[in-house]
PDB file of C-alpha atoms in Angstrom:
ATOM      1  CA  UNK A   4     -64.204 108.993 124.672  1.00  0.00           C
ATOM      2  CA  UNK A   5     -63.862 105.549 123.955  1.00  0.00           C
ATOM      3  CA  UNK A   6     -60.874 104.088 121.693  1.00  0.00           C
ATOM      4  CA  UNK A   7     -60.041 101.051 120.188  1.00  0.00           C
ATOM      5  CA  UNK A   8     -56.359 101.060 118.788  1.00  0.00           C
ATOM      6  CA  UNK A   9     -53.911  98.400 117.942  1.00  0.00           C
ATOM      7  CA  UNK A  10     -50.152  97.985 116.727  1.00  0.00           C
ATOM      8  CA  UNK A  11     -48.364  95.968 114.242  1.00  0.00           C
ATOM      9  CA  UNK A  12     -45.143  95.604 112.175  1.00  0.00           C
ATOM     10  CA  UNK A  13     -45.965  94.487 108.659  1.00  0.00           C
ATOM     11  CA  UNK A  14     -43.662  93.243 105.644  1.00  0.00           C
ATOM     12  CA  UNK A  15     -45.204  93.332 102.287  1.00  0.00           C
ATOM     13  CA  UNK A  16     -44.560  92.576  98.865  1.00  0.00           C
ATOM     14  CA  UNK A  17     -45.601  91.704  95.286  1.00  0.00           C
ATOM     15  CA  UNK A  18     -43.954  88.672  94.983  1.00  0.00           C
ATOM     16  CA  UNK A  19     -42.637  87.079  98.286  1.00  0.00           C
ATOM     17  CA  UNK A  20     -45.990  85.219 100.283  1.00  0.00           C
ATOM     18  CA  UNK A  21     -45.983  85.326 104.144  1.00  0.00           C
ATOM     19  CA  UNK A  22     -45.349  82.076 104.184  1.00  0.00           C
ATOM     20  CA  UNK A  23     -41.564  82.525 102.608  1.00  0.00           C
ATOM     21  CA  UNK A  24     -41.184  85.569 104.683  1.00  0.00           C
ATOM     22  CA  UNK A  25     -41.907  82.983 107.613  1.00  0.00           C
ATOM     23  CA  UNK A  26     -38.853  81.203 106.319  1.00  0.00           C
ATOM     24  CA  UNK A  27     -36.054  83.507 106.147  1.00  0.00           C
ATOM     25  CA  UNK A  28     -37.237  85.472 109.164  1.00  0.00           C
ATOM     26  CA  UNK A  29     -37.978  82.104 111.113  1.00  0.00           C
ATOM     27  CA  UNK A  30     -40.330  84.414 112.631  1.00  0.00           C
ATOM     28  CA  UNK A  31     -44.436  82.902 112.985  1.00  0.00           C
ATOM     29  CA  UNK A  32     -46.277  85.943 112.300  1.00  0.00           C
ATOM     30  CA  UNK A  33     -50.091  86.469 114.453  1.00  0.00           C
ATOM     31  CA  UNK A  34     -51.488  87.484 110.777  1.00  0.00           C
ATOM     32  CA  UNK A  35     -51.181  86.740 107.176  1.00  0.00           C
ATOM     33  CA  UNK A  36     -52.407  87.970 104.043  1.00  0.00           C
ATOM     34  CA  UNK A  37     -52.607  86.452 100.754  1.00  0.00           C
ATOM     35  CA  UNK A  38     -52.325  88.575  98.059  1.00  0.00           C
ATOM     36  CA  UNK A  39     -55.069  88.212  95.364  1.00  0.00           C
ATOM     37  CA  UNK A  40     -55.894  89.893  92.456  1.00  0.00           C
ATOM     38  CA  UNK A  41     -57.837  93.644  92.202  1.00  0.00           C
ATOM     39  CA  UNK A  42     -61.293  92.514  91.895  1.00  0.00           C
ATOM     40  CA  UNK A  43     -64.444  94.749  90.364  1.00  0.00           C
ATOM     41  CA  UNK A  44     -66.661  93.435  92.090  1.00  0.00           C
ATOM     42  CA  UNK A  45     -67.757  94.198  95.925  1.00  0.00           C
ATOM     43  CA  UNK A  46     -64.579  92.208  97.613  1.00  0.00           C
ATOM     44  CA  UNK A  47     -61.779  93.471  96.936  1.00  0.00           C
ATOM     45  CA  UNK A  48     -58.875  91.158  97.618  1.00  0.00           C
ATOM     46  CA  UNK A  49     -55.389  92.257  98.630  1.00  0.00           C
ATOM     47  CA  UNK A  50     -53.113  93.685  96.377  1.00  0.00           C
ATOM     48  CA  UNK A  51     -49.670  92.145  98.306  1.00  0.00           C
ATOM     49  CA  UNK A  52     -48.668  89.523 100.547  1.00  0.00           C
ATOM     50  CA  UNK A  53     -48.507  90.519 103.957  1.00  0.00           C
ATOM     51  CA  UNK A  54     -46.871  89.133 107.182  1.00  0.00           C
ATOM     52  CA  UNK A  55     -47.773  91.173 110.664  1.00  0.00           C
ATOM     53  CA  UNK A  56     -46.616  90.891 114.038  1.00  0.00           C
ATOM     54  CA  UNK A  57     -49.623  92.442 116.179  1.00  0.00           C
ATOM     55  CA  UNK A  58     -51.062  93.619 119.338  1.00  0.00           C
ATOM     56  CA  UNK A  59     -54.342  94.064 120.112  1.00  0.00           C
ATOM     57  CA  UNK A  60     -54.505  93.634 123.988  1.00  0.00           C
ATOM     58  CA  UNK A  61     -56.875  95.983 125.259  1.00  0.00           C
ATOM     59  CA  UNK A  62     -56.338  98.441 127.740  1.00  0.00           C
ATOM     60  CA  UNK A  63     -52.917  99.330 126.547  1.00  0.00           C
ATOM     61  CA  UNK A  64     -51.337 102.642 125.725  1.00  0.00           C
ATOM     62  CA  UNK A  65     -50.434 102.480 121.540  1.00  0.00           C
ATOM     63  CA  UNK A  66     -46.419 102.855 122.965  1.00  0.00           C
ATOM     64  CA  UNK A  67     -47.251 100.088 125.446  1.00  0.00           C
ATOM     65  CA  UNK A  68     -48.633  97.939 122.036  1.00  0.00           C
ATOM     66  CA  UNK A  69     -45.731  98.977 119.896  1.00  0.00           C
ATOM     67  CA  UNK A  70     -43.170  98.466 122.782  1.00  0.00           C
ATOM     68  CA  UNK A  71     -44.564  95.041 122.803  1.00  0.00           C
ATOM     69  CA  UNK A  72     -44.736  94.420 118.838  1.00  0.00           C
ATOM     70  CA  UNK A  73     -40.586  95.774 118.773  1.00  0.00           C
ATOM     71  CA  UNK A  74     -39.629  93.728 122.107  1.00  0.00           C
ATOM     72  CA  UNK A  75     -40.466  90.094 120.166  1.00  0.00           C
ATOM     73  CA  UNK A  76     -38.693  91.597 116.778  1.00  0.00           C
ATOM     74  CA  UNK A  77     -35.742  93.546 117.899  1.00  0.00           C
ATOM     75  CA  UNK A  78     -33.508  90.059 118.199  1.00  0.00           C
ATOM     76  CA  UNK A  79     -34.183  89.885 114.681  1.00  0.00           C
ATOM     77  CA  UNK A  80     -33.697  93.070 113.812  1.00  0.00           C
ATOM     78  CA  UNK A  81     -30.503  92.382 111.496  1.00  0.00           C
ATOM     79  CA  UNK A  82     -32.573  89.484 110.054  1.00  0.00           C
ATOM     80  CA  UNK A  83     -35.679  91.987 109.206  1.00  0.00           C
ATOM     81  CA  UNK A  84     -33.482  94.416 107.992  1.00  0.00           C
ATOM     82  CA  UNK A  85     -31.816  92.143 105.404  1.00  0.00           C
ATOM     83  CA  UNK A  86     -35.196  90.934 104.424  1.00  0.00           C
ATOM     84  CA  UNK A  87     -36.813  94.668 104.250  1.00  0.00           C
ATOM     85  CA  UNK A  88     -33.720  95.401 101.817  1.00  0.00           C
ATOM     86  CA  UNK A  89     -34.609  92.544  99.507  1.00  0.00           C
ATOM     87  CA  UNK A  90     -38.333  93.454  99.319  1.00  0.00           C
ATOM     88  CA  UNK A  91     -37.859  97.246  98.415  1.00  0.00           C
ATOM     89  CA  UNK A  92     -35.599  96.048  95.599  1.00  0.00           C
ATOM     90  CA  UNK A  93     -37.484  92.855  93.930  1.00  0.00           C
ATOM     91  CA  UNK A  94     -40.443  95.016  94.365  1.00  0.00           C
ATOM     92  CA  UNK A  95     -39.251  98.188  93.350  1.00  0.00           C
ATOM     93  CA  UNK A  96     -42.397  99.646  95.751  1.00  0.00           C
ATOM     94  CA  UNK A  97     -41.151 100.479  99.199  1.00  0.00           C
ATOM     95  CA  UNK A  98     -40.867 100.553 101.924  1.00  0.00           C
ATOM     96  CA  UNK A  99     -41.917  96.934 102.655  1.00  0.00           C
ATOM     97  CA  UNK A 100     -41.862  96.750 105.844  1.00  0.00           C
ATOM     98  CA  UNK A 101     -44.098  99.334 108.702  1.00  0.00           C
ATOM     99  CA  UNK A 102     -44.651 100.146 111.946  1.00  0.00           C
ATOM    100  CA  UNK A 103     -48.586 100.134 111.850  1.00  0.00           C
ATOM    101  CA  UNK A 104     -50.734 102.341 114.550  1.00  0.00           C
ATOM    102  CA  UNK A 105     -54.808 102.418 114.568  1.00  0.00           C
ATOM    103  CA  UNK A 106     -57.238 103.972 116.226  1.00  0.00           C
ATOM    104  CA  UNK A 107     -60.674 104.435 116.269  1.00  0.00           C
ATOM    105  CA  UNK A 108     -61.951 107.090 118.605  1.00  0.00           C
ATOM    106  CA  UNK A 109     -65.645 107.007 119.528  1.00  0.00           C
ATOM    107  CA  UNK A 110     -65.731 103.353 118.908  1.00  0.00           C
ATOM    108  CA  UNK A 111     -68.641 101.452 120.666  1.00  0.00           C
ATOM    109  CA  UNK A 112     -66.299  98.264 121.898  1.00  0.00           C
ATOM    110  CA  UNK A 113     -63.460 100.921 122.356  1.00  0.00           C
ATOM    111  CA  UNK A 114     -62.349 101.708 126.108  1.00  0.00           C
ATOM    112  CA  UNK A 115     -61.832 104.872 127.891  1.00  0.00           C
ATOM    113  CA  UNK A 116     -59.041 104.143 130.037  1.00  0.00           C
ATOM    114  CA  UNK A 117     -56.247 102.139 130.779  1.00  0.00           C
ATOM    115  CA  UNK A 118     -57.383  98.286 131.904  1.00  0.00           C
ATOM    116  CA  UNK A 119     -57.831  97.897 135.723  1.00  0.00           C
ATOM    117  CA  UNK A 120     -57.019 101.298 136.540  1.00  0.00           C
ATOM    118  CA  UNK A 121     -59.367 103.740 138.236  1.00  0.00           C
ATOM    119  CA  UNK A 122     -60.446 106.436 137.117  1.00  0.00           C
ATOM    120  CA  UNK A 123     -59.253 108.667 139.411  1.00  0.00           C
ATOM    121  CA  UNK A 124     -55.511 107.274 139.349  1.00  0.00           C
ATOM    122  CA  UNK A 125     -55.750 108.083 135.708  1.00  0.00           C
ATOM    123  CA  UNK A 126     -52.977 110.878 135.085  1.00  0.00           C
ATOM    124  CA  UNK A 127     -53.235 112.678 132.121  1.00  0.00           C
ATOM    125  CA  UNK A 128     -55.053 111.345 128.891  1.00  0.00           C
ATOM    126  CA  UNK A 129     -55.131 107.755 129.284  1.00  0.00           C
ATOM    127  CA  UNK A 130     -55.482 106.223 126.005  1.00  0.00           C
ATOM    128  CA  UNK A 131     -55.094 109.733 124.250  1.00  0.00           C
ATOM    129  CA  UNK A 132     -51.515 110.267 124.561  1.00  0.00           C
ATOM    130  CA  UNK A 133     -48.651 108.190 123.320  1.00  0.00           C
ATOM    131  CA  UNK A 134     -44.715 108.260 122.256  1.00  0.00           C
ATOM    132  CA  UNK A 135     -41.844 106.280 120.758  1.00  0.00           C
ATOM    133  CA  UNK A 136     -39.489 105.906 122.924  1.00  0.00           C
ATOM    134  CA  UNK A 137     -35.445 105.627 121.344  1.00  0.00           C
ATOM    135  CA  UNK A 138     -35.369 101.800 121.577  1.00  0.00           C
ATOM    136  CA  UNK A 139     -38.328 102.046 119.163  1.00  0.00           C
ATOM    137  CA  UNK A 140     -37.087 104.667 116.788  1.00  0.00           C
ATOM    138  CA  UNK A 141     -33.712 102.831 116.715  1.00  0.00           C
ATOM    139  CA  UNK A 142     -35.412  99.296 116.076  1.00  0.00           C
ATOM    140  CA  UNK A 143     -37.558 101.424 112.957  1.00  0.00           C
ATOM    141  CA  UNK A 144     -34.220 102.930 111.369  1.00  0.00           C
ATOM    142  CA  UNK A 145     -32.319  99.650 111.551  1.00  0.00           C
ATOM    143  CA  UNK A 146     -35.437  97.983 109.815  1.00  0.00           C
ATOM    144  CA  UNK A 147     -35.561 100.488 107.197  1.00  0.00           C
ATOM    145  CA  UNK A 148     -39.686 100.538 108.392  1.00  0.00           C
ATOM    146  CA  UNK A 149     -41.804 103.962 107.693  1.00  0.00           C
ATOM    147  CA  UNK A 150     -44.196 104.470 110.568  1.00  0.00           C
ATOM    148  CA  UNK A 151     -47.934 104.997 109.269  1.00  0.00           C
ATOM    149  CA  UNK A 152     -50.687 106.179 112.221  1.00  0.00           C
ATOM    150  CA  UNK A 153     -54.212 105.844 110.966  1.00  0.00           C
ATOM    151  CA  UNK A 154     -56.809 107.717 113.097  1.00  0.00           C
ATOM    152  CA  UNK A 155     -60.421 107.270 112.565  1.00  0.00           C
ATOM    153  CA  UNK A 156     -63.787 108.894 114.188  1.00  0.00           C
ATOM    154  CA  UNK A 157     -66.415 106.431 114.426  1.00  0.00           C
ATOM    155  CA  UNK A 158     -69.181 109.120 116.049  1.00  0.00           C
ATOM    156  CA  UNK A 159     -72.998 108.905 114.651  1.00  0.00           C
TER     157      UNK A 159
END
């Protein structure tokens, strides 16, 4: 089966842009969004302001991604936290900030392994199976971050 997947650690909000989460973190993010206004028409454009940290590198187990994502934030974890705090209450929406996981099984550019390793030194699922190790779990409850997993089948 082949799987594309990726990681990230968002912050939203209503009312703080990316760009101002930029400056109190003093944290570049790898992706922005701008929020916009709901739209009836065929774009729809965001609904918050959104600042990610991400991983995409292929060939990666989703705990070797998120290990990655939490390795460049956890020295600002007190930082994110204060931050995350602020957002859930000027925005009264929460939580603000998340641990992001997606994958898309059956996924033409997906892969079905780990990169460079043969299939036969493969042990166990490969890309299938994942976990969050303490460090990561710890990093999440001193954020105040949910953790959302999105799984999609992209099969004919």
């Amino acid at each position: 089966m082949l799987i594309r997947q990726y990681a990230y650690f968002g912050l939203s909000s209503l009312t703080m842009s990316a760009a101002e989460m930029t400056a109190v973190l003093g944290i570049e993010p790898d992706e922005i969004t701008v929020r916009g206004s709901r739209s009836t028409g065929r774009r729809v454009l965001p609904v918050l302001h959104l600042w990610k940290v991400v991983c995409r590198e292929p060939g990666l187990g989703v705990d070797e991604q998120v290990a990655r994502v939490v390795a460049r934030l956890a020295p600002h974890a007190d930082a994110i936290a204060a931050l995350t705090r602020r957002l859930d209450a000027e925005d009264g929406e929460g939580p603000s900030a998340v641990l992001e996981v997606v994958r898309v099984f059956n996924d033409e550019d997906g892969q079905d392994r780990l990169a460079g390793t043969p299939p036969e030194l493969v042990e166990g699922p490969g890309l299938l199976g994942w976990h969050l190790g303490r460090d990561v779990l710890a990093f999440l409850h001193a954020t105040g971050a949910a953790l959302d997993v999105d799984e999609y089948d992209d099969a004919d």
